[in-house]
Amino acid sequence: MNSIVDSRTPSAVAEAERYTAHNYHPLPVVIAEADGCWVTDIDGRRYLDFLSGYSALNFGHRHPALIAAAHAQLDKLTLTSRAFIHDQFAEFCQRLAELTGQDLVLPMNTGAEAVETAIKVARKWGYQVKGVPDGQAKIIVAADNFHGRTTTIISFSTDEDARADFGPYTPGFEIVPYGDLEALAEAVDDYTVAVLLEPIQGEAGVLVPPDGYLSGVRALCSQRNVLFLADEIQSGLARTGRTFAVDHEDVKPDMHIMGKALGGGIVPVSAVAASREVLGVLQPGQHGSTFGGNPLACAVGIEVVKLLETGEFQKRSADLGALLHEQLRALMGRGVTAVRGRGLWAGVDIDPAVMTGRQASEKLMARGMLAKDTHGTTIRLAPPLVIEEDEISWAVRQLAEVIGAA
């Protein structure tokens, strides 16, 4: 390993900063290789990845089955646009529809595109099926949400970093407190077409709603003829110990919104899945994407769904998540003020008297563990689901030593 004096990292970081817009504040590590739960930087130093690309890498870096599918497809066909049908499309959509228990799938690329798709479909459904007067559709969202950073989505964000100076904002949204069924019920009216929620709020610090909240949302939406749109972009695809976070309350939303891990950490893949009545409102020319559902994305996505069909990763997340949360809770009162989450997903609040979340992340990086802060004092932990028990224990020990709890 190179010495600090010989390190290539500082100059590589400086070059990246020189040629890119500063819309992120990354940790000063430059990754060159990865395998499973581990990444290696340009100086040859290894790190345990405890962020998983914000859950895009649920199956680890370069999962053999996913890499094989990508390599095989690269040798045959990568793009047709949706002007034509390709041989991977039907199987991907069928498998994903069956995984979600829905009738139809609409593939896109990024998570934000999937959310935008959900918004457009919900509005169109409201006008054509529910009978809301044109231009009056309302969608209810939760405070502290994170659904992406497009202009419409940030219009209903309560995060000023994401929202400020990007107006004028798109109308048609009402914000209520997350986890408050009473406030949600009061907000629903005859013009409400959908409720858009993260079953667990990731960016906000891995906030888990009160027990019964999701089932209460489902019941309210059914009663008032409103669509329940579940944004499972971070929480879905085995991250919380079930295939989807709504499964913890045996809830079926009207639309599953998926992304991140659906592309296996190889290509951007997102999708929405819903009933024929809901997604059937779209007609040719009304919505689409040149790259959405491309052959490479579908080939990888098929293998992702196959991995999920075994149940192995859901079980690993549940079992190893129990170990992670048990060990994290042991740090409460010793530099940690709160631990939240489900499965292999945790939000850990660092005592501000000890250090900030950014400082904790930097100190963890120096010890060979990668995590990321949010909202000042919180760090998010989301290791790949292929992680082992000893790696979890090692990571928690690093956190304990960083905050002085060891």
Short mmCIF file of C-alpha atoms in Angstrom, two decimals:
data_model
loop_
_atom_site.label_atom_id
_atom_site.label_comp_id
_atom_site.label_asym_id
_atom_site.label_seq_id
_atom_site.Cartn_x
_atom_site.Cartn_y
_atom_site.Cartn_z
CA MET A 1 0.00 0.00 0.00
CA ASN A 2 1.24 3.45 -0.82
CA SER A 3 2.26 5.81 1.94
CA ILE A 4 0.29 8.96 2.64
CA VAL A 5 3.06 10.93 0.92
CA ASP A 6 2.75 8.78 -2.24
CA SER A 7 -1.05 8.67 -2.18
CA ARG A 8 -2.82 9.39 -5.47
CA THR A 9 -6.06 10.21 -3.71
CA PRO A 10 -5.61 13.94 -2.94
CA SER A 11 -4.81 14.86 -6.53
CA ALA A 12 -7.63 12.66 -7.87
CA VAL A 13 -10.10 14.31 -5.49
CA ALA A 14 -8.87 17.75 -6.56
CA GLU A 15 -9.28 16.88 -10.24
CA ALA A 16 -12.82 15.62 -9.63
CA GLU A 17 -13.69 18.82 -7.82
CA ARG A 18 -12.17 20.90 -10.60
CA TYR A 19 -14.25 19.40 -13.40
CA THR A 20 -17.62 18.73 -11.77
CA ALA A 21 -20.49 20.80 -10.43
CA HIS A 22 -20.47 20.70 -6.64
CA ASN A 23 -23.91 19.19 -6.18
CA TYR A 24 -22.52 16.49 -3.87
CA HIS A 25 -20.15 16.54 -0.91
CA PRO A 26 -18.54 13.10 -1.21
CA LEU A 27 -16.11 11.60 1.23
CA PRO A 28 -12.50 11.98 -0.03
CA VAL A 29 -12.11 8.41 -1.27
CA VAL A 30 -11.57 7.42 -4.92
CA ILE A 31 -12.79 3.88 -5.54
CA ALA A 32 -11.29 1.84 -8.35
CA GLU A 33 -12.43 -1.76 -7.75
CA ALA A 34 -15.11 -3.60 -5.80
CA ASP A 35 -16.29 -7.10 -4.98
CA GLY A 36 -19.13 -8.18 -2.72
CA CYS A 37 -19.14 -5.92 0.35
CA TRP A 38 -15.67 -4.50 -0.19
CA VAL A 39 -14.25 -1.73 -2.36
CA THR A 40 -10.64 -0.79 -3.09
CA ASP A 41 -9.40 2.75 -3.71
CA ILE A 42 -6.76 3.93 -6.19
CA ASP A 43 -4.08 3.55 -3.49
CA GLY A 44 -4.96 -0.09 -2.87
CA ARG A 45 -6.74 0.45 0.43
CA ARG A 46 -9.84 -1.68 1.08
CA TYR A 47 -13.07 -0.47 2.69
CA LEU A 48 -16.18 -2.24 3.89
CA ASP A 49 -19.09 -0.64 2.04
CA PHE A 50 -21.83 0.16 4.54
CA LEU A 51 -23.87 2.35 2.20
CA SER A 52 -24.49 0.09 -0.83
CA GLY A 53 -25.04 3.01 -3.17
CA TYR A 54 -28.06 4.08 -1.10
CA SER A 55 -29.42 0.51 -1.49
CA ALA A 56 -28.63 0.24 -5.22
CA LEU A 57 -26.13 -2.50 -4.34
CA ASN A 58 -28.36 -4.78 -2.26
CA PHE A 59 -26.77 -7.83 -3.87
CA GLY A 60 -23.23 -6.55 -3.44
CA HIS A 61 -20.72 -5.26 -5.94
CA ARG A 62 -20.42 -7.33 -9.11
CA HIS A 63 -22.73 -10.18 -8.10
CA PRO A 64 -21.67 -13.07 -10.38
CA ALA A 65 -25.15 -13.82 -11.75
CA LEU A 66 -25.82 -10.16 -12.52
CA ILE A 67 -22.42 -9.58 -14.13
CA ALA A 68 -22.86 -12.72 -16.25
CA ALA A 69 -26.26 -11.52 -17.45
CA ALA A 70 -24.84 -8.11 -18.35
CA HIS A 71 -21.86 -9.57 -20.20
CA ALA A 72 -24.06 -11.95 -22.18
CA GLN A 73 -26.48 -9.20 -23.17
CA LEU A 74 -23.68 -6.80 -24.16
CA ASP A 75 -22.63 -9.32 -26.80
CA LYS A 76 -26.12 -9.40 -28.33
CA LEU A 77 -28.21 -6.23 -28.03
CA THR A 78 -28.18 -3.14 -25.80
CA LEU A 79 -30.81 -0.74 -27.13
CA THR A 80 -33.81 -0.71 -29.45
CA SER A 81 -35.85 2.16 -27.94
CA ARG A 82 -39.50 1.41 -27.24
CA ALA A 83 -40.26 1.81 -30.95
CA PHE A 84 -39.60 -1.94 -31.15
CA ILE A 85 -39.98 -4.91 -28.81
CA HIS A 86 -36.88 -6.86 -27.79
CA ASP A 87 -36.53 -10.41 -26.53
CA GLN A 88 -35.82 -9.54 -22.87
CA PHE A 89 -38.73 -7.16 -22.36
CA ALA A 90 -41.69 -9.48 -21.79
CA GLU A 91 -39.91 -11.73 -19.29
CA PHE A 92 -38.68 -8.80 -17.23
CA CYS A 93 -42.11 -7.20 -17.05
CA GLN A 94 -43.84 -10.51 -16.30
CA ARG A 95 -41.44 -11.48 -13.53
CA LEU A 96 -41.63 -8.04 -11.93
CA ALA A 97 -45.43 -8.00 -12.16
CA GLU A 98 -45.57 -11.38 -10.44
CA LEU A 99 -43.10 -10.28 -7.75
CA THR A 100 -45.26 -7.28 -6.89
CA GLY A 101 -48.60 -9.02 -7.35
CA GLN A 102 -49.62 -6.41 -9.91
CA ASP A 103 -50.92 -6.72 -13.48
CA LEU A 104 -48.72 -4.35 -15.46
CA VAL A 105 -45.22 -2.88 -15.35
CA LEU A 106 -43.86 0.31 -16.87
CA PRO A 107 -40.03 0.31 -16.91
CA MET A 108 -38.04 3.54 -16.67
CA ASN A 109 -34.44 4.34 -15.71
CA THR A 110 -33.99 6.37 -12.53
CA GLY A 111 -35.94 6.52 -9.31
CA ALA A 112 -37.02 10.10 -9.95
CA GLU A 113 -38.39 9.04 -13.36
CA ALA A 114 -40.41 6.29 -11.69
CA VAL A 115 -41.87 8.78 -9.20
CA GLU A 116 -42.69 11.20 -12.01
CA THR A 117 -44.40 8.31 -13.79
CA ALA A 118 -46.45 7.54 -10.69
CA ILE A 119 -47.53 11.18 -10.39
CA LYS A 120 -48.60 11.41 -14.04
CA VAL A 121 -50.48 8.10 -13.93
CA ALA A 122 -52.24 9.00 -10.67
CA ARG A 123 -53.41 12.33 -12.07
CA LYS A 124 -54.64 10.75 -15.30
CA TRP A 125 -56.42 8.02 -13.34
CA GLY A 126 -58.02 10.71 -11.20
CA TYR A 127 -59.43 12.50 -14.23
CA GLN A 128 -60.43 9.48 -16.32
CA VAL A 129 -61.52 6.98 -13.66
CA LYS A 130 -62.35 8.86 -10.46
CA GLY A 131 -63.86 11.83 -12.25
CA VAL A 132 -61.87 14.68 -10.66
CA PRO A 133 -62.37 17.94 -12.60
CA ASP A 134 -59.57 18.69 -15.03
CA GLY A 135 -56.60 20.43 -13.46
CA GLN A 136 -57.83 19.91 -9.87
CA ALA A 137 -56.09 16.64 -8.92
CA LYS A 138 -54.33 16.64 -5.54
CA ILE A 139 -51.67 14.25 -4.27
CA ILE A 140 -50.89 14.03 -0.55
CA VAL A 141 -47.28 13.53 0.52
CA ALA A 142 -45.42 13.35 3.82
CA ALA A 143 -43.13 15.92 5.39
CA ASP A 144 -39.43 15.04 5.32
CA ASN A 145 -39.96 12.97 2.19
CA PHE A 146 -37.33 12.24 -0.41
CA HIS A 147 -38.63 11.11 -3.80
CA GLY A 148 -35.97 12.62 -6.07
CA ARG A 149 -34.76 15.99 -7.29
CA THR A 150 -36.69 16.85 -10.45
CA THR A 151 -38.59 20.15 -10.49
CA THR A 152 -41.99 18.61 -9.74
CA ILE A 153 -40.67 16.38 -6.97
CA ILE A 154 -38.77 19.09 -5.12
CA SER A 155 -41.94 21.19 -5.28
CA PHE A 156 -43.32 19.05 -2.43
CA SER A 157 -40.05 18.62 -0.52
CA THR A 158 -39.60 20.10 2.95
CA ASP A 159 -35.80 19.96 2.60
CA GLU A 160 -34.66 23.49 1.81
CA ASP A 161 -31.35 22.25 0.37
CA ALA A 162 -33.29 20.33 -2.25
CA ARG A 163 -35.96 22.99 -2.80
CA ALA A 164 -34.64 26.53 -2.32
CA ASP A 165 -34.06 28.70 -5.40
CA PHE A 166 -35.55 26.19 -7.85
CA GLY A 167 -39.04 27.71 -8.10
CA PRO A 168 -41.62 28.38 -9.38
CA TYR A 169 -42.95 25.13 -7.99
CA THR A 170 -45.44 22.64 -9.37
CA PRO A 171 -48.85 22.88 -7.66
CA GLY A 172 -51.17 20.01 -6.75
CA PHE A 173 -49.56 18.60 -3.61
CA GLU A 174 -50.42 18.78 0.09
CA ILE A 175 -47.88 17.92 2.79
CA VAL A 176 -48.90 16.23 6.06
CA PRO A 177 -46.77 14.92 8.95
CA TYR A 178 -45.29 11.47 8.34
CA GLY A 179 -46.90 8.75 10.43
CA ASP A 180 -49.96 10.83 11.33
CA LEU A 181 -53.07 9.03 10.11
CA GLU A 182 -55.43 11.64 11.51
CA ALA A 183 -53.72 14.45 9.60
CA LEU A 184 -53.79 12.35 6.45
CA ALA A 185 -57.50 11.62 6.82
CA GLU A 186 -58.24 15.33 7.29
CA ALA A 187 -56.29 16.20 4.14
CA VAL A 188 -58.12 13.76 1.84
CA ASP A 189 -60.97 15.35 -0.11
CA ASP A 190 -62.93 14.74 -3.30
CA TYR A 191 -60.03 16.06 -5.39
CA THR A 192 -57.43 13.72 -3.86
CA VAL A 193 -56.20 11.18 -6.39
CA ALA A 194 -53.26 9.63 -4.51
CA VAL A 195 -51.21 9.38 -1.36
CA LEU A 196 -47.47 9.11 -2.14
CA LEU A 197 -45.33 7.77 0.70
CA GLU A 198 -42.05 6.07 1.49
CA PRO A 199 -42.95 3.10 3.73
CA ILE A 200 -39.68 3.94 5.53
CA GLN A 201 -38.18 7.37 4.98
CA GLY A 202 -34.55 6.85 3.98
CA GLU A 203 -33.01 10.27 3.40
CA ALA A 204 -34.77 11.60 6.49
CA GLY A 205 -32.72 9.21 8.62
CA VAL A 206 -34.37 5.79 8.14
CA LEU A 207 -37.60 6.78 9.86
CA VAL A 208 -39.96 3.86 10.51
CA PRO A 209 -43.64 4.84 10.85
CA PRO A 210 -45.74 3.75 13.85
CA ASP A 211 -47.15 0.22 13.79
CA GLY A 212 -50.41 0.14 11.88
CA TYR A 213 -49.70 3.30 9.90
CA LEU A 214 -49.28 1.65 6.53
CA SER A 215 -52.33 -0.56 6.97
CA GLY A 216 -54.25 2.53 8.08
CA VAL A 217 -53.14 4.37 4.93
CA ARG A 218 -54.29 1.41 2.84
CA ALA A 219 -57.70 1.33 4.52
CA LEU A 220 -58.18 5.09 4.17
CA CYS A 221 -57.21 5.07 0.49
CA SER A 222 -59.59 2.19 -0.22
CA GLN A 223 -62.42 3.93 1.63
CA ARG A 224 -61.97 7.26 -0.16
CA ASN A 225 -61.14 5.89 -3.65
CA VAL A 226 -57.59 7.22 -3.56
CA LEU A 227 -54.48 5.50 -4.94
CA PHE A 228 -51.77 4.44 -2.47
CA LEU A 229 -48.39 4.94 -4.18
CA ALA A 230 -45.57 3.23 -2.27
CA ASP A 231 -42.09 4.57 -3.05
CA GLU A 232 -39.96 1.48 -2.42
CA ILE A 233 -36.93 2.78 -4.31
CA GLN A 234 -34.70 2.50 -1.23
CA SER A 235 -36.82 0.34 1.08
CA GLY A 236 -37.75 -2.34 -1.42
CA LEU A 237 -36.17 -5.45 -2.91
CA ALA A 238 -35.22 -7.18 0.37
CA ARG A 239 -33.56 -4.24 2.14
CA THR A 240 -35.84 -4.40 5.21
CA GLY A 241 -36.12 -8.18 5.58
CA ARG A 242 -39.17 -8.53 3.33
CA THR A 243 -39.42 -8.12 -0.42
CA PHE A 244 -41.05 -4.72 0.16
CA ALA A 245 -41.32 -2.64 3.31
CA VAL A 246 -45.13 -2.59 2.99
CA ASP A 247 -45.04 -6.38 3.39
CA HIS A 248 -44.32 -5.92 7.11
CA GLU A 249 -47.97 -4.90 7.49
CA ASP A 250 -49.28 -7.19 4.73
CA VAL A 251 -50.25 -4.15 2.68
CA LYS A 252 -50.59 -4.07 -1.09
CA PRO A 253 -50.35 -0.55 -2.50
CA ASP A 254 -52.07 0.46 -5.71
CA MET A 255 -48.65 1.11 -7.20
CA HIS A 256 -45.17 -0.15 -6.36
CA ILE A 257 -42.45 2.36 -7.27
CA MET A 258 -39.04 0.71 -7.65
CA GLY A 259 -35.50 1.61 -8.62
CA LYS A 260 -31.92 1.43 -7.28
CA ALA A 261 -31.39 -2.31 -6.54
CA LEU A 262 -33.56 -3.25 -9.53
CA GLY A 263 -30.51 -2.54 -11.69
CA GLY A 264 -28.22 -4.69 -9.57
CA GLY A 265 -25.69 -1.89 -9.22
CA ILE A 266 -24.87 -2.25 -12.92
CA VAL A 267 -27.32 -0.11 -14.89
CA PRO A 268 -30.02 2.39 -13.88
CA VAL A 269 -33.34 0.51 -13.84
CA SER A 270 -36.61 1.70 -12.34
CA ALA A 271 -40.24 0.76 -12.80
CA VAL A 272 -43.76 1.19 -11.55
CA ALA A 273 -46.15 -1.74 -11.22
CA ALA A 274 -49.90 -1.43 -10.81
CA SER A 275 -53.23 -2.93 -11.79
CA ARG A 276 -54.54 -2.87 -15.33
CA GLU A 277 -57.17 -0.32 -14.26
CA VAL A 278 -54.48 2.11 -13.06
CA LEU A 279 -51.64 1.75 -15.57
CA GLY A 280 -54.14 1.09 -18.35
CA VAL A 281 -55.00 4.81 -18.47
CA LEU A 282 -51.81 5.46 -20.45
CA GLN A 283 -52.05 5.40 -24.22
CA PRO A 284 -49.24 5.49 -26.83
CA GLY A 285 -47.42 8.79 -26.93
CA GLN A 286 -48.53 9.95 -23.46
CA HIS A 287 -45.46 8.81 -21.52
CA GLY A 288 -42.20 7.04 -22.24
CA SER A 289 -38.43 6.87 -22.26
CA THR A 290 -35.93 6.02 -24.99
CA PHE A 291 -33.82 3.96 -22.60
CA GLY A 292 -36.61 2.72 -20.33
CA GLY A 293 -36.81 -1.06 -20.44
CA ASN A 294 -33.78 -1.39 -22.71
CA PRO A 295 -32.39 -4.91 -23.37
CA LEU A 296 -29.38 -4.55 -21.06
CA ALA A 297 -31.55 -3.22 -18.23
CA CYS A 298 -34.10 -5.97 -18.68
CA ALA A 299 -31.48 -8.74 -18.80
CA VAL A 300 -30.00 -7.55 -15.50
CA GLY A 301 -33.45 -6.92 -14.03
CA ILE A 302 -34.56 -10.47 -14.82
CA GLU A 303 -31.65 -11.85 -12.81
CA VAL A 304 -32.39 -9.43 -9.95
CA VAL A 305 -35.96 -10.70 -9.74
CA LYS A 306 -34.72 -14.29 -9.88
CA LEU A 307 -32.49 -13.60 -6.88
CA LEU A 308 -35.45 -12.17 -5.00
CA GLU A 309 -37.69 -15.10 -5.91
CA THR A 310 -35.51 -17.44 -3.83
CA GLY A 311 -36.20 -15.53 -0.60
CA GLU A 312 -32.54 -15.86 0.38
CA PHE A 313 -31.84 -12.15 0.49
CA GLN A 314 -34.99 -11.32 2.41
CA LYS A 315 -33.98 -13.87 5.05
CA ARG A 316 -30.39 -12.63 5.20
CA SER A 317 -31.62 -9.08 5.68
CA ALA A 318 -34.00 -10.10 8.45
CA ASP A 319 -31.54 -12.33 10.32
CA LEU A 320 -28.42 -10.21 9.92
CA GLY A 321 -30.46 -7.05 10.45
CA ALA A 322 -31.48 -8.33 13.87
CA LEU A 323 -27.80 -8.73 14.74
CA LEU A 324 -26.94 -5.26 13.40
CA HIS A 325 -29.68 -3.53 15.37
CA GLU A 326 -28.88 -5.46 18.55
CA GLN A 327 -25.26 -4.36 18.41
CA LEU A 328 -26.14 -0.78 17.50
CA ARG A 329 -28.63 -0.49 20.35
CA ALA A 330 -25.83 -1.45 22.74
CA LEU A 331 -24.24 1.92 21.87
CA MET A 332 -27.25 3.89 23.07
CA GLY A 333 -26.23 6.38 25.73
CA ARG A 334 -22.59 5.92 24.80
CA GLY A 335 -22.33 8.44 21.99
CA VAL A 336 -25.47 7.29 20.19
CA THR A 337 -28.83 8.86 20.98
CA ALA A 338 -31.14 6.85 18.70
CA VAL A 339 -31.16 3.83 16.41
CA ARG A 340 -33.93 3.26 13.86
CA GLY A 341 -34.59 1.00 10.93
CA ARG A 342 -35.52 -2.47 9.73
CA GLY A 343 -33.49 -5.32 8.32
CA LEU A 344 -30.04 -4.33 7.11
CA TRP A 345 -30.92 -0.64 7.19
CA ALA A 346 -30.31 1.69 10.11
CA GLY A 347 -30.29 5.35 10.92
CA VAL A 348 -27.95 6.12 13.82
CA ASP A 349 -28.10 9.48 15.58
CA ILE A 350 -24.73 10.56 16.93
CA ASP A 351 -24.72 12.65 20.10
CA PRO A 352 -23.96 16.18 18.80
CA ALA A 353 -21.81 16.73 21.88
CA VAL A 354 -19.52 13.99 20.57
CA MET A 355 -19.31 14.83 16.85
CA THR A 356 -21.33 15.43 13.70
CA GLY A 357 -22.47 12.74 11.32
CA ARG A 358 -19.97 13.97 8.76
CA GLN A 359 -17.12 13.74 11.27
CA ALA A 360 -18.20 10.22 12.21
CA SER A 361 -18.29 9.22 8.53
CA GLU A 362 -14.81 10.63 7.93
CA LYS A 363 -13.39 8.83 10.98
CA LEU A 364 -15.03 5.58 9.90
CA MET A 365 -13.52 6.00 6.44
CA ALA A 366 -10.08 6.34 8.02
CA ARG A 367 -10.70 2.96 9.67
CA GLY A 368 -11.75 1.26 6.43
CA MET A 369 -15.55 1.56 6.65
CA LEU A 370 -17.73 3.65 4.35
CA ALA A 371 -20.99 5.21 5.57
CA LYS A 372 -22.68 8.54 4.91
CA ASP A 373 -24.24 11.25 7.01
CA THR A 374 -27.58 12.99 6.63
CA HIS A 375 -29.20 15.92 8.40
CA GLY A 376 -26.26 16.84 10.57
CA THR A 377 -25.98 14.21 13.27
CA THR A 378 -27.30 11.06 11.59
CA ILE A 379 -25.38 8.36 9.71
CA ARG A 380 -27.08 5.81 7.51
CA LEU A 381 -25.97 2.20 7.52
CA ALA A 382 -27.06 -0.08 4.69
CA PRO A 383 -24.51 -2.80 3.90
CA PRO A 384 -24.95 -5.16 0.94
CA LEU A 385 -27.18 -8.09 1.84
CA VAL A 386 -24.29 -10.49 1.15
CA ILE A 387 -22.47 -9.25 4.26
CA GLU A 388 -21.42 -11.77 6.93
CA GLU A 389 -21.88 -11.70 10.72
CA ASP A 390 -18.23 -11.04 11.48
CA GLU A 391 -18.18 -8.10 9.08
CA ILE A 392 -21.20 -6.57 10.81
CA SER A 393 -19.57 -6.96 14.21
CA TRP A 394 -16.33 -5.46 12.91
CA ALA A 395 -18.19 -2.45 11.49
CA VAL A 396 -20.07 -1.78 14.72
CA ARG A 397 -16.78 -2.00 16.63
CA GLN A 398 -15.35 0.68 14.35
CA LEU A 399 -18.31 2.92 15.11
CA ALA A 400 -17.97 2.26 18.83
CA GLU A 401 -14.31 3.21 18.78
CA VAL A 402 -14.95 6.32 16.68
CA ILE A 403 -17.53 7.70 19.14
CA GLY A 404 -15.57 6.61 22.21
CA ALA A 405 -17.96 3.84 23.24
CA ALA A 406 -15.46 0.98 22.97
#
